[in-house]
CSV table of C-alpha atoms in Angstrom, one decimal:
chain,number,residue,atom,x,y,z
H,1,MET,CA,-84.3,-157.6,108.5
H,2,SER,CA,-85.0,-159.2,112.0
H,3,ARG,CA,-87.1,-162.4,112.3
H,4,LEU,CA,-89.8,-160.4,114.1
H,5,LYS,CA,-90.0,-157.8,111.3
H,6,LYS,CA,-90.2,-160.7,108.7
H,7,LYS,CA,-93.1,-162.2,110.7
H,8,LEU,CA,-94.8,-158.8,111.0
H,9,THR,CA,-94.3,-158.2,107.3
H,10,ALA,CA,-95.8,-161.5,106.4
H,11,ALA,CA,-98.8,-160.8,108.6
H,12,VAL,CA,-99.3,-157.4,107.1
H,13,ILE,CA,-99.3,-158.7,103.6
H,14,GLY,CA,-101.7,-161.6,104.7
H,15,LEU,CA,-104.2,-159.0,105.9
H,16,SER,CA,-104.7,-157.9,102.3
H,17,MET,CA,-104.0,-154.3,103.1
H,18,VAL,CA,-105.4,-151.5,101.0
H,19,ALA,CA,-103.3,-148.6,99.9
H,20,SER,CA,-103.9,-145.0,100.8
H,21,MET,CA,-103.3,-143.4,97.4
H,22,GLY,CA,-104.1,-140.1,95.7
H,23,ALA,CA,-107.1,-139.5,93.6
H,24,GLY,CA,-106.7,-140.7,90.1
H,25,ALA,CA,-104.5,-143.7,90.9
H,26,TYR,CA,-107.3,-146.0,89.7
H,27,ALA,CA,-109.9,-145.4,87.1
H,28,ALA,CA,-113.5,-145.5,88.4
H,29,SER,CA,-114.1,-148.7,86.4
H,30,ASN,CA,-111.7,-150.5,88.8
H,31,LEU,CA,-113.7,-149.6,91.9
H,32,THR,CA,-116.4,-151.8,93.4
H,33,PRO,CA,-118.7,-150.3,96.0
H,34,ILE,CA,-119.0,-152.3,99.3
H,35,LYS,CA,-120.5,-151.8,102.7
H,36,ALA,CA,-117.7,-151.7,105.3
H,37,TYR,CA,-117.1,-150.3,108.8
H,38,LEU,CA,-114.5,-148.1,110.3
H,39,ASN,CA,-113.3,-150.1,113.3
H,40,SER,CA,-112.2,-147.6,116.0
H,41,GLY,CA,-112.3,-150.4,118.7
H,42,LEU,CA,-108.9,-151.8,117.6
H,43,SER,CA,-105.6,-150.5,119.0
H,44,PHE,CA,-102.1,-151.4,118.0
H,45,LYS,CA,-98.6,-152.0,119.4
H,46,VAL,CA,-95.4,-152.4,117.4
H,47,ASN,CA,-92.5,-154.1,119.3
H,48,GLY,CA,-94.5,-153.6,122.5
H,49,LYS,CA,-95.0,-149.8,122.0
H,50,PRO,CA,-98.4,-148.2,121.3
H,51,PHE,CA,-98.8,-147.2,117.7
H,52,GLN,CA,-101.5,-145.0,116.0
H,53,LEU,CA,-102.4,-145.4,112.4
H,54,LYS,CA,-102.0,-142.1,110.5
H,55,ASN,CA,-102.3,-140.8,107.0
H,56,GLY,CA,-99.7,-138.8,105.1
H,57,ASN,CA,-101.0,-135.6,106.7
H,58,ASP,CA,-100.5,-136.9,110.2
H,59,GLY,CA,-104.3,-137.4,110.6
H,60,THR,CA,-105.6,-140.3,112.7
H,61,LEU,CA,-107.0,-143.3,110.8
H,62,ALA,CA,-109.1,-146.3,111.8
H,63,PRO,CA,-108.8,-149.7,110.2
H,64,ILE,CA,-111.7,-151.0,108.1
H,65,THR,CA,-113.6,-154.2,108.8
H,66,TYR,CA,-115.3,-155.9,105.9
H,67,ASN,CA,-116.7,-159.5,105.8
H,68,ASN,CA,-114.8,-160.4,109.1
H,69,THR,CA,-111.5,-159.2,107.6
H,70,THR,CA,-109.6,-156.2,108.9
H,71,TYR,CA,-107.9,-153.9,106.3
H,72,LEU,CA,-105.1,-151.6,107.4
H,73,PRO,CA,-103.7,-148.6,105.5
H,74,ILE,CA,-100.5,-149.8,103.9
H,75,ARG,CA,-98.6,-146.5,104.2
H,76,SER,CA,-99.2,-146.3,107.9
H,77,VAL,CA,-98.2,-149.9,108.6
H,78,SER,CA,-95.1,-149.5,106.4
H,79,ASP,CA,-94.0,-146.6,108.6
H,80,ALA,CA,-94.5,-148.7,111.7
H,81,LEU,CA,-92.4,-151.6,110.4
H,82,GLY,CA,-89.7,-149.5,108.6
H,83,ILE,CA,-90.7,-151.0,105.2
H,84,ALA,CA,-90.7,-148.8,102.1
H,85,VAL,CA,-93.9,-148.7,100.0
H,86,HIS,CA,-94.1,-147.3,96.5
H,87,VAL,CA,-97.2,-146.9,94.4
H,88,ASP,CA,-96.9,-146.1,90.8
H,89,ALA,CA,-99.3,-144.4,88.4
H,90,LYS,CA,-100.7,-147.8,87.2
H,91,GLY,CA,-101.6,-148.9,90.8
H,92,LEU,CA,-98.7,-151.3,91.3
H,93,ILE,CA,-97.8,-151.4,95.0
H,94,GLN,CA,-94.2,-152.4,95.8
H,95,LEU,CA,-93.2,-153.2,99.4
H,96,GLY,CA,-89.6,-153.2,100.5
H,97,GLU,CA,-86.7,-153.2,97.9
H,98,THR,CA,-87.8,-152.5,94.3
H,99,VAL,CA,-86.5,-154.4,91.3
H,100,ASP,CA,-85.2,-151.4,89.4
H,101,GLY,CA,-82.8,-148.9,90.9
H,102,VAL,CA,-83.5,-145.2,90.8
H,103,SER,CA,-80.6,-142.7,90.8
H,104,ILE,CA,-80.1,-140.9,94.1
H,105,ALA,CA,-79.9,-137.7,91.9
H,106,THR,CA,-83.7,-137.7,92.0
H,107,GLY,CA,-83.7,-136.9,95.7
H,108,PHE,CA,-80.5,-134.8,95.9
H,109,ASN,CA,-80.4,-131.3,97.5
H,110,GLY,CA,-77.1,-129.6,98.0
H,111,ASP,CA,-74.1,-128.0,96.4
H,112,ARG,CA,-71.1,-129.4,94.5
H,113,ARG,CA,-73.1,-131.4,92.0
H,114,THR,CA,-71.3,-131.2,88.7
H,115,LYS,CA,-71.3,-132.5,85.1
H,116,ASP,CA,-68.0,-130.8,84.3
H,117,PRO,CA,-65.9,-133.4,82.5
H,118,SER,CA,-62.8,-132.2,84.3
H,119,LYS,CA,-64.4,-133.3,87.6
H,120,THR,CA,-66.6,-136.3,86.6
H,121,VAL,CA,-63.8,-138.7,85.7
H,122,TYR,CA,-62.5,-141.2,88.2
H,123,ASP,CA,-59.9,-143.9,87.4
H,124,GLY,CA,-60.3,-143.3,83.6
H,125,LYS,CA,-64.1,-143.5,83.6
H,126,ASP,CA,-66.4,-140.5,83.1
H,127,TYR,CA,-69.4,-140.8,85.4
H,128,LYS,CA,-71.1,-137.8,83.8
H,129,ASP,CA,-73.0,-136.6,86.9
H,130,VAL,CA,-71.3,-136.5,90.3
H,131,TYR,CA,-71.0,-135.0,93.7
H,132,PHE,CA,-67.4,-133.7,93.9
H,133,ASP,CA,-65.9,-131.8,96.9
H,134,ASN,CA,-62.3,-130.7,96.4
H,135,ASN,CA,-62.4,-127.7,98.8
H,136,ASN,CA,-59.5,-126.8,101.0
H,137,GLY,CA,-59.2,-127.5,104.7
H,138,THR,CA,-60.3,-130.2,107.1
H,139,ARG,CA,-64.1,-130.1,106.8
H,140,GLY,CA,-67.5,-131.8,106.8
H,141,SER,CA,-68.8,-132.4,103.3
H,142,SER,CA,-72.6,-133.0,103.3
H,143,PHE,CA,-75.8,-133.0,101.4
H,144,MET,CA,-79.4,-134.1,101.7
H,145,LEU,CA,-81.3,-136.9,99.9
H,146,TYR,CA,-85.1,-137.2,99.8
H,147,PRO,CA,-86.2,-140.8,99.1
H,148,LYS,CA,-89.6,-139.9,100.5
H,149,LYS,CA,-90.2,-143.3,102.1
H,150,LYS,CA,-90.4,-145.0,98.7
H,151,TYR,CA,-87.3,-147.2,99.0
H,152,GLN,CA,-85.8,-149.9,101.2
H,153,LYS,CA,-82.2,-149.8,100.3
H,154,MET,CA,-79.6,-147.3,99.0
H,155,TYR,CA,-76.4,-148.3,97.2
H,156,ILE,CA,-74.1,-145.3,97.2
H,157,GLN,CA,-70.7,-145.3,95.6
H,158,ILE,CA,-67.9,-143.1,97.1
H,159,ALA,CA,-64.2,-142.6,96.5
H,160,ALA,CA,-61.7,-140.8,98.6
H,161,ILE,CA,-59.1,-138.8,96.6
H,162,GLY,CA,-55.8,-137.6,97.9
H,163,LYS,CA,-56.5,-138.4,101.6
H,164,ASP,CA,-58.6,-141.0,103.4
H,165,ILE,CA,-62.1,-140.1,104.5
H,166,LYS,CA,-62.2,-140.5,108.3
H,167,GLU,CA,-65.9,-141.2,108.4
H,168,PHE,CA,-68.7,-141.4,105.9
H,169,ALA,CA,-72.1,-141.5,107.4
H,170,VAL,CA,-75.8,-141.7,106.3
H,171,GLN,CA,-78.3,-140.5,108.9
H,172,ASP,CA,-82.1,-140.5,109.0
H,173,SER,CA,-82.8,-136.8,109.2
H,174,ASP,CA,-86.1,-137.1,111.0
H,175,THR,CA,-84.9,-139.5,113.8
H,176,ASP,CA,-81.2,-138.5,113.9
H,177,ILE,CA,-80.4,-142.2,113.8
H,178,GLU,CA,-77.1,-143.1,111.9
H,179,LEU,CA,-78.0,-145.8,109.5
H,180,ARG,CA,-74.4,-146.5,108.3
H,181,THR,CA,-71.0,-145.2,109.1
H,182,THR,CA,-67.7,-146.3,107.6
H,183,PRO,CA,-64.2,-145.0,106.8
H,184,VAL,CA,-63.2,-144.7,103.2
H,185,ALA,CA,-59.6,-145.2,102.3
H,186,VAL,CA,-58.0,-143.9,99.1
H,187,SER,CA,-56.9,-147.5,98.5
H,188,ASP,CA,-60.5,-148.7,98.6
H,189,GLY,CA,-61.1,-147.1,95.2
H,190,LEU,CA,-64.7,-146.5,94.2
H,191,MET,CA,-66.5,-148.5,97.0
H,192,THR,CA,-70.2,-149.3,97.3
H,193,VAL,CA,-71.9,-148.6,100.6
H,194,GLU,CA,-75.1,-150.4,101.2
H,195,VAL,CA,-77.6,-148.7,103.5
H,196,ASP,CA,-80.9,-150.0,104.8
H,197,ILE,CA,-82.9,-146.8,104.6
H,198,GLY,CA,-86.2,-148.5,105.7
H,199,GLY,CA,-88.6,-146.2,104.1
H,200,ALA,CA,-86.9,-143.0,105.4
H,201,ASP,CA,-88.2,-139.7,104.2
H,202,ALA,CA,-85.0,-137.6,104.3
H,203,LEU,CA,-81.3,-138.6,104.6
H,204,TYR,CA,-78.4,-136.5,105.8
H,205,VAL,CA,-75.2,-137.7,104.1
H,206,ARG,CA,-71.8,-136.5,105.3
H,207,ALA,CA,-68.1,-137.2,105.0
H,208,GLU,CA,-65.3,-136.0,107.4
H,209,VAL,CA,-62.6,-134.9,105.0
H,210,SER,CA,-58.9,-134.0,105.8
H,211,ASP,CA,-57.1,-131.1,104.2
H,212,GLY,CA,-55.9,-132.1,100.8
H,213,GLY,CA,-58.6,-134.7,100.4
H,214,SER,CA,-61.6,-134.8,98.0
H,215,VAL,CA,-65.0,-136.7,97.9
H,216,PHE,CA,-66.2,-138.3,94.7
H,217,ILE,CA,-69.8,-139.7,94.6
H,218,PRO,CA,-71.2,-140.6,91.1
H,219,PHE,CA,-74.9,-140.2,90.8
H,220,THR,CA,-75.1,-142.5,87.7
H,221,THR,CA,-74.0,-145.6,89.7
H,222,SER,CA,-75.6,-144.7,93.1
H,223,TYR,CA,-79.2,-145.6,93.5
H,224,PHE,CA,-82.3,-146.3,95.6
H,225,LYS,CA,-84.1,-149.6,95.5
């Protein structure tokens, strides 16, 4: 994370932001009525570029001013800074990387996912639930993941079997920005690729595979944080 982003993050947290959460996130007994004002006179720039606060439905928002303090919608600001925000059912708000990892299987969409014991074993260990592509021919092997802006990091494990993988890439599907690219050699074994997904909503994951090569990605040891 850049020094500027760290400063912005600290400033955002210091503003005591309020979260834009769904109905039922808090019980009525936790809510205290106040008299506040929608402050449409404020405008924003992020890294020198104009930025409009928006809700999850792409609707325009205005900050709230209360007792000389300005409150910003946390979801909108997290999008601007590329910081993940996760709100659980108990009202706990987590910014950035979470403490506990969540399997990437929760956001997986694609083919070649298998729990077949004949395909889930690598180097003598059964990973139970994997992405395994052993098709023929030189090809692109790909799938989608949907972290839904909840996570800051992804730790994905991958092994090349038979032939080296020329390029393994993770791309933000909405912006088409490649977040990480790396070759994967057979000799690397099961390697862990760390990717800063910065609150991305959808990820396009692909591997360039040579004829005779296979891709092995275990879901049980690959996770979002």
